[in-house]
């Protein structure tokens, strides 16, 4: 089955700096890679996703890159703000999109 | 309506009790999911329903029994749970893409379950 690793497990940045979180996956059949943000006590919320036929996707301050050959993908947040503080999960999807395996999560702290 | 609604928000039950968790969505999504999330851990997939039929069961103990009575509702029936089953139970839904294409999942707020 699929295995997703995520680094770092914790990340602290100064407000305004950039944050990068990296994930690797094991199953070359995985073809959909969403990123979720989960604030304390709240639901995971999709913030951006990328499919295997695309190398990069951007949405305002958030971007995701995918390297299929190396089986890794990364989340980039620019101009970080305190409200970006949360746990971020990457995920990889296979089995026609019905099976999602999550990475262990990264706790991001944006310091004012 | 872009929400997945879960009830109850909190549930405390004894190991001999029977209870049910409920999930509802009105986005027309034909895939629905149950996840278990322990503190400081990622969500772990338990069950997947596609077109109201169970398509994935991730080797979940039989004390958890899912049910999908229609395309908008998903239940999780609980019986004889153990203290280690205490967790946040998340429901999610997604469209089923044509040709098996992947679609994003929308999560509910979860039910926080405590087993005494």
Short mmCIF file of C-alpha atoms in Angstrom, two decimals:
data_model
loop_
_atom_site.label_atom_id
_atom_site.label_comp_id
_atom_site.label_asym_id
_atom_site.label_seq_id
_atom_site.Cartn_x
_atom_site.Cartn_y
_atom_site.Cartn_z
CA UNK A 1 0.00 0.00 0.00
CA UNK A 2 0.86 3.66 -0.20
CA UNK A 3 3.15 5.27 2.37
CA UNK A 4 3.48 9.04 2.69
CA UNK A 5 6.31 10.72 4.58
CA UNK A 6 6.31 14.41 5.49
CA UNK A 7 9.03 16.78 6.70
CA UNK A 8 9.58 18.69 8.83
CA UNK A 9 7.28 17.66 11.67
CA UNK A 10 7.42 21.16 13.13
CA UNK A 11 8.31 24.44 11.47
CA UNK A 12 8.58 27.92 12.95
CA UNK A 13 8.95 30.98 10.71
CA UNK A 14 8.82 34.71 11.20
CA UNK A 15 5.79 36.53 9.84
CA UNK A 16 6.42 37.48 6.24
CA UNK A 17 8.91 34.69 5.60
CA UNK A 18 8.25 31.66 3.39
CA UNK A 19 7.50 28.14 4.58
CA UNK A 20 8.16 24.93 2.69
CA UNK A 21 6.84 21.48 3.60
CA UNK A 22 7.94 18.39 1.71
CA UNK A 23 6.27 15.01 1.19
CA UNK A 24 7.33 11.79 -0.48
CA UNK A 25 5.12 8.91 -1.53
CA UNK A 26 5.87 5.31 -2.38
CA UNK A 27 3.24 4.14 -4.85
CA UNK A 28 3.85 5.29 -8.42
CA UNK A 29 0.15 4.67 -9.13
CA UNK A 30 -0.83 7.63 -6.91
CA UNK A 31 -1.98 10.45 -9.10
CA UNK A 32 -3.70 13.03 -6.89
CA UNK A 33 -2.01 15.01 -4.12
CA UNK A 34 -4.08 17.32 -1.90
CA UNK A 35 -2.89 19.47 0.98
CA UNK A 36 -5.05 20.05 4.05
CA UNK A 37 -4.82 22.64 6.80
CA UNK A 38 -6.19 21.69 10.20
CA UNK A 39 -6.51 24.25 12.97
CA UNK A 40 -6.83 23.06 16.54
CA UNK A 41 -10.21 21.45 17.13
CA UNK A 42 -11.36 22.02 13.56
CA UNK A 43 -11.89 20.01 10.41
CA UNK A 44 -9.16 19.44 7.83
CA UNK A 45 -9.68 21.97 5.04
CA UNK A 46 -8.39 21.54 1.52
CA UNK A 47 -6.06 24.40 0.64
CA UNK A 48 -4.61 23.25 -2.67
CA UNK A 49 -4.26 20.08 -4.72
CA UNK A 50 -2.31 18.87 -7.72
CA UNK A 51 -2.78 16.05 -10.19
CA UNK A 52 -0.03 13.95 -11.67
CA UNK A 53 -0.29 15.52 -15.11
CA UNK A 54 0.70 18.92 -13.68
CA UNK A 55 4.09 19.97 -12.30
CA UNK A 56 3.10 23.09 -10.41
CA UNK A 57 -0.01 24.91 -9.24
CA UNK A 58 -0.37 28.25 -7.51
CA UNK A 59 -3.19 29.95 -5.63
CA UNK A 60 -2.29 33.39 -4.28
CA UNK A 61 0.31 32.83 -1.51
CA UNK A 62 0.19 29.04 -1.76
CA UNK A 63 1.88 26.85 -4.36
CA UNK A 64 2.45 23.13 -4.76
CA UNK A 65 5.09 21.43 -6.89
CA UNK A 66 5.19 17.78 -7.94
CA UNK A 67 8.12 15.67 -9.11
CA UNK A 68 6.66 12.38 -10.30
CA UNK A 69 10.02 10.85 -11.10
CA UNK A 70 11.32 11.41 -7.60
CA UNK A 71 7.88 10.78 -6.08
CA UNK A 72 7.84 13.93 -4.02
CA UNK A 73 5.71 17.04 -3.77
CA UNK A 74 6.04 20.24 -1.78
CA UNK A 75 3.86 22.99 -0.34
CA UNK A 76 5.16 26.55 -0.49
CA UNK A 77 3.57 29.36 1.51
CA UNK A 78 4.90 32.86 0.87
CA UNK A 79 4.44 35.99 3.00
CA UNK A 80 3.30 33.92 5.95
CA UNK A 81 0.79 35.37 8.40
CA UNK A 82 -0.06 34.35 11.99
CA UNK A 83 -3.34 32.86 10.75
CA UNK A 84 -1.33 30.37 8.68
CA UNK A 85 -0.37 28.69 11.96
CA UNK A 86 -1.90 25.20 11.90
CA UNK A 87 -1.10 21.57 11.18
CA UNK A 88 -0.65 20.85 7.49
CA UNK A 89 -1.22 17.37 6.05
CA UNK A 90 -0.21 16.17 2.63
CA UNK A 91 -1.98 13.17 1.12
CA UNK A 92 -1.63 10.83 -1.83
CA UNK A 93 -4.53 9.22 -3.56
CA UNK A 94 -4.80 6.00 -5.51
CA UNK A 95 -7.51 3.40 -6.20
CA UNK A 96 -9.35 5.76 -8.52
CA UNK A 97 -9.34 8.53 -5.96
CA UNK A 98 -11.27 6.78 -3.24
CA UNK A 99 -8.34 5.96 -1.02
CA UNK A 100 -6.39 8.75 0.60
CA UNK A 101 -3.25 8.19 2.64
CA UNK A 102 -2.20 11.15 4.75
CA UNK A 103 1.29 12.17 5.76
CA UNK A 104 1.99 12.51 9.51
CA UNK A 105 1.56 16.28 9.46
CA UNK A 106 3.64 19.44 9.94
CA UNK A 107 2.89 21.87 12.74
CA UNK A 108 3.56 25.34 11.35
CA UNK A 109 3.97 28.27 13.73
CA UNK A 110 4.17 31.78 12.29
CA UNK A 111 5.72 34.10 14.84
CA UNK A 112 4.65 37.77 14.83
CA UNK B 1 -24.59 24.12 0.44
CA UNK B 2 -20.96 23.07 0.68
CA UNK B 3 -20.99 21.49 4.11
CA UNK B 4 -20.69 18.06 5.60
CA UNK B 5 -22.66 17.94 8.84
CA UNK B 6 -21.86 15.50 11.61
CA UNK B 7 -23.84 14.73 14.75
CA UNK B 8 -23.34 14.58 17.62
CA UNK B 9 -20.33 16.86 18.13
CA UNK B 10 -19.37 15.05 21.31
CA UNK B 11 -20.24 11.58 22.58
CA UNK B 12 -19.33 9.84 25.80
CA UNK B 13 -20.26 6.19 26.07
CA UNK B 14 -19.53 3.14 28.13
CA UNK B 15 -18.00 -0.01 26.70
CA UNK B 16 -21.34 -1.81 26.72
CA UNK B 17 -23.35 0.95 25.05
CA UNK B 18 -24.64 1.08 21.48
CA UNK B 19 -24.60 4.43 19.74
CA UNK B 20 -24.49 5.83 16.22
CA UNK B 21 -22.64 8.67 14.55
CA UNK B 22 -24.38 10.47 11.71
CA UNK B 23 -23.10 12.35 8.68
CA UNK B 24 -25.07 14.26 6.06
CA UNK B 25 -24.16 16.11 2.88
CA UNK B 26 -26.28 17.73 0.20
CA UNK B 27 -23.59 18.44 -2.38
CA UNK B 28 -24.59 15.48 -4.57
CA UNK B 29 -21.35 13.68 -3.74
CA UNK B 30 -21.52 9.94 -4.39
CA UNK B 31 -18.46 8.94 -2.33
CA UNK B 32 -18.52 9.16 1.47
CA UNK B 33 -15.81 8.29 3.96
CA UNK B 34 -15.23 7.60 7.64
CA UNK B 35 -11.89 8.51 9.18
CA UNK B 36 -10.52 8.10 12.70
CA UNK B 37 -8.13 10.76 14.02
CA UNK B 38 -6.17 10.45 17.25
CA UNK B 39 -4.61 13.51 18.84
CA UNK B 40 -1.58 14.86 16.96
CA UNK B 41 -1.99 12.20 14.26
CA UNK B 42 -3.28 12.29 10.69
CA UNK B 43 -6.74 11.02 9.77
CA UNK B 44 -6.80 7.26 9.16
CA UNK B 45 -9.24 5.92 6.60
CA UNK B 46 -11.79 3.43 7.94
CA UNK B 47 -14.51 2.98 5.32
CA UNK B 48 -15.41 4.25 1.85
CA UNK B 49 -18.84 4.14 0.23
CA UNK B 50 -19.29 4.65 -3.51
CA UNK B 51 -22.81 4.93 -4.88
CA UNK B 52 -24.10 3.82 -1.49
CA UNK B 53 -22.10 0.58 -1.62
CA UNK B 54 -19.19 -0.24 0.68
CA UNK B 55 -16.10 -0.18 -1.50
CA UNK B 56 -13.28 -0.04 1.04
CA UNK B 57 -13.01 -1.44 4.57
CA UNK B 58 -9.54 -0.86 5.98
CA UNK B 59 -9.62 -3.92 8.25
CA UNK B 60 -11.73 -2.11 10.82
CA UNK B 61 -12.92 -4.17 13.85
CA UNK B 62 -16.52 -5.35 13.63
CA UNK B 63 -17.49 -3.23 16.64
CA UNK B 64 -17.65 -0.42 14.06
CA UNK B 65 -20.47 -0.96 11.55
CA UNK B 66 -21.02 1.54 8.73
CA UNK B 67 -24.26 2.14 6.92
CA UNK B 68 -25.18 4.30 3.93
CA UNK B 69 -28.99 4.46 3.76
CA UNK B 70 -29.01 6.91 0.84
CA UNK B 71 -26.73 9.16 -1.17
CA UNK B 72 -26.84 11.95 1.43
CA UNK B 73 -26.45 10.03 4.67
CA UNK B 74 -23.72 7.99 6.26
CA UNK B 75 -23.92 6.35 9.67
CA UNK B 76 -21.36 4.64 11.87
CA UNK B 77 -22.87 2.26 14.40
CA UNK B 78 -20.81 1.64 17.51
CA UNK B 79 -21.03 -1.31 19.88
CA UNK B 80 -18.79 -2.68 22.61
CA UNK B 81 -16.05 -0.13 21.98
CA UNK B 82 -12.75 -0.09 23.81
CA UNK B 83 -11.04 2.88 25.53
CA UNK B 84 -8.48 2.99 22.69
CA UNK B 85 -11.34 3.80 20.30
CA UNK B 86 -11.59 7.26 21.85
CA UNK B 87 -10.78 9.68 19.02
CA UNK B 88 -12.19 12.25 16.63
CA UNK B 89 -14.30 10.55 13.95
CA UNK B 90 -14.41 12.49 10.73
CA UNK B 91 -16.81 12.07 7.86
CA UNK B 92 -15.92 13.27 4.37
CA UNK B 93 -17.52 13.28 0.96
CA UNK B 94 -16.33 13.79 -2.59
CA UNK B 95 -17.64 13.65 -6.11
CA UNK B 96 -16.81 10.56 -8.10
CA UNK B 97 -14.95 11.74 -11.17
CA UNK B 98 -15.55 10.35 -14.60
CA UNK B 99 -13.19 7.56 -15.50
CA UNK B 100 -12.04 7.24 -11.93
CA UNK B 101 -10.46 10.68 -11.80
CA UNK B 102 -9.60 11.95 -8.36
CA UNK B 103 -11.72 14.54 -6.63
CA UNK B 104 -11.12 16.55 -3.44
CA UNK B 105 -12.70 15.48 -0.18
CA UNK B 106 -14.77 17.77 2.01
CA UNK B 107 -14.65 17.04 5.72
CA UNK B 108 -17.19 17.51 8.48
CA UNK B 109 -16.25 18.92 11.90
CA UNK B 110 -16.16 15.43 13.39
CA UNK B 111 -17.56 13.71 16.45
CA UNK B 112 -15.27 13.62 19.45
CA UNK B 113 -15.84 10.20 21.00
CA UNK B 114 -14.80 9.24 24.52
CA UNK B 115 -15.11 5.65 25.75
CA UNK B 116 -15.27 5.22 29.50
#
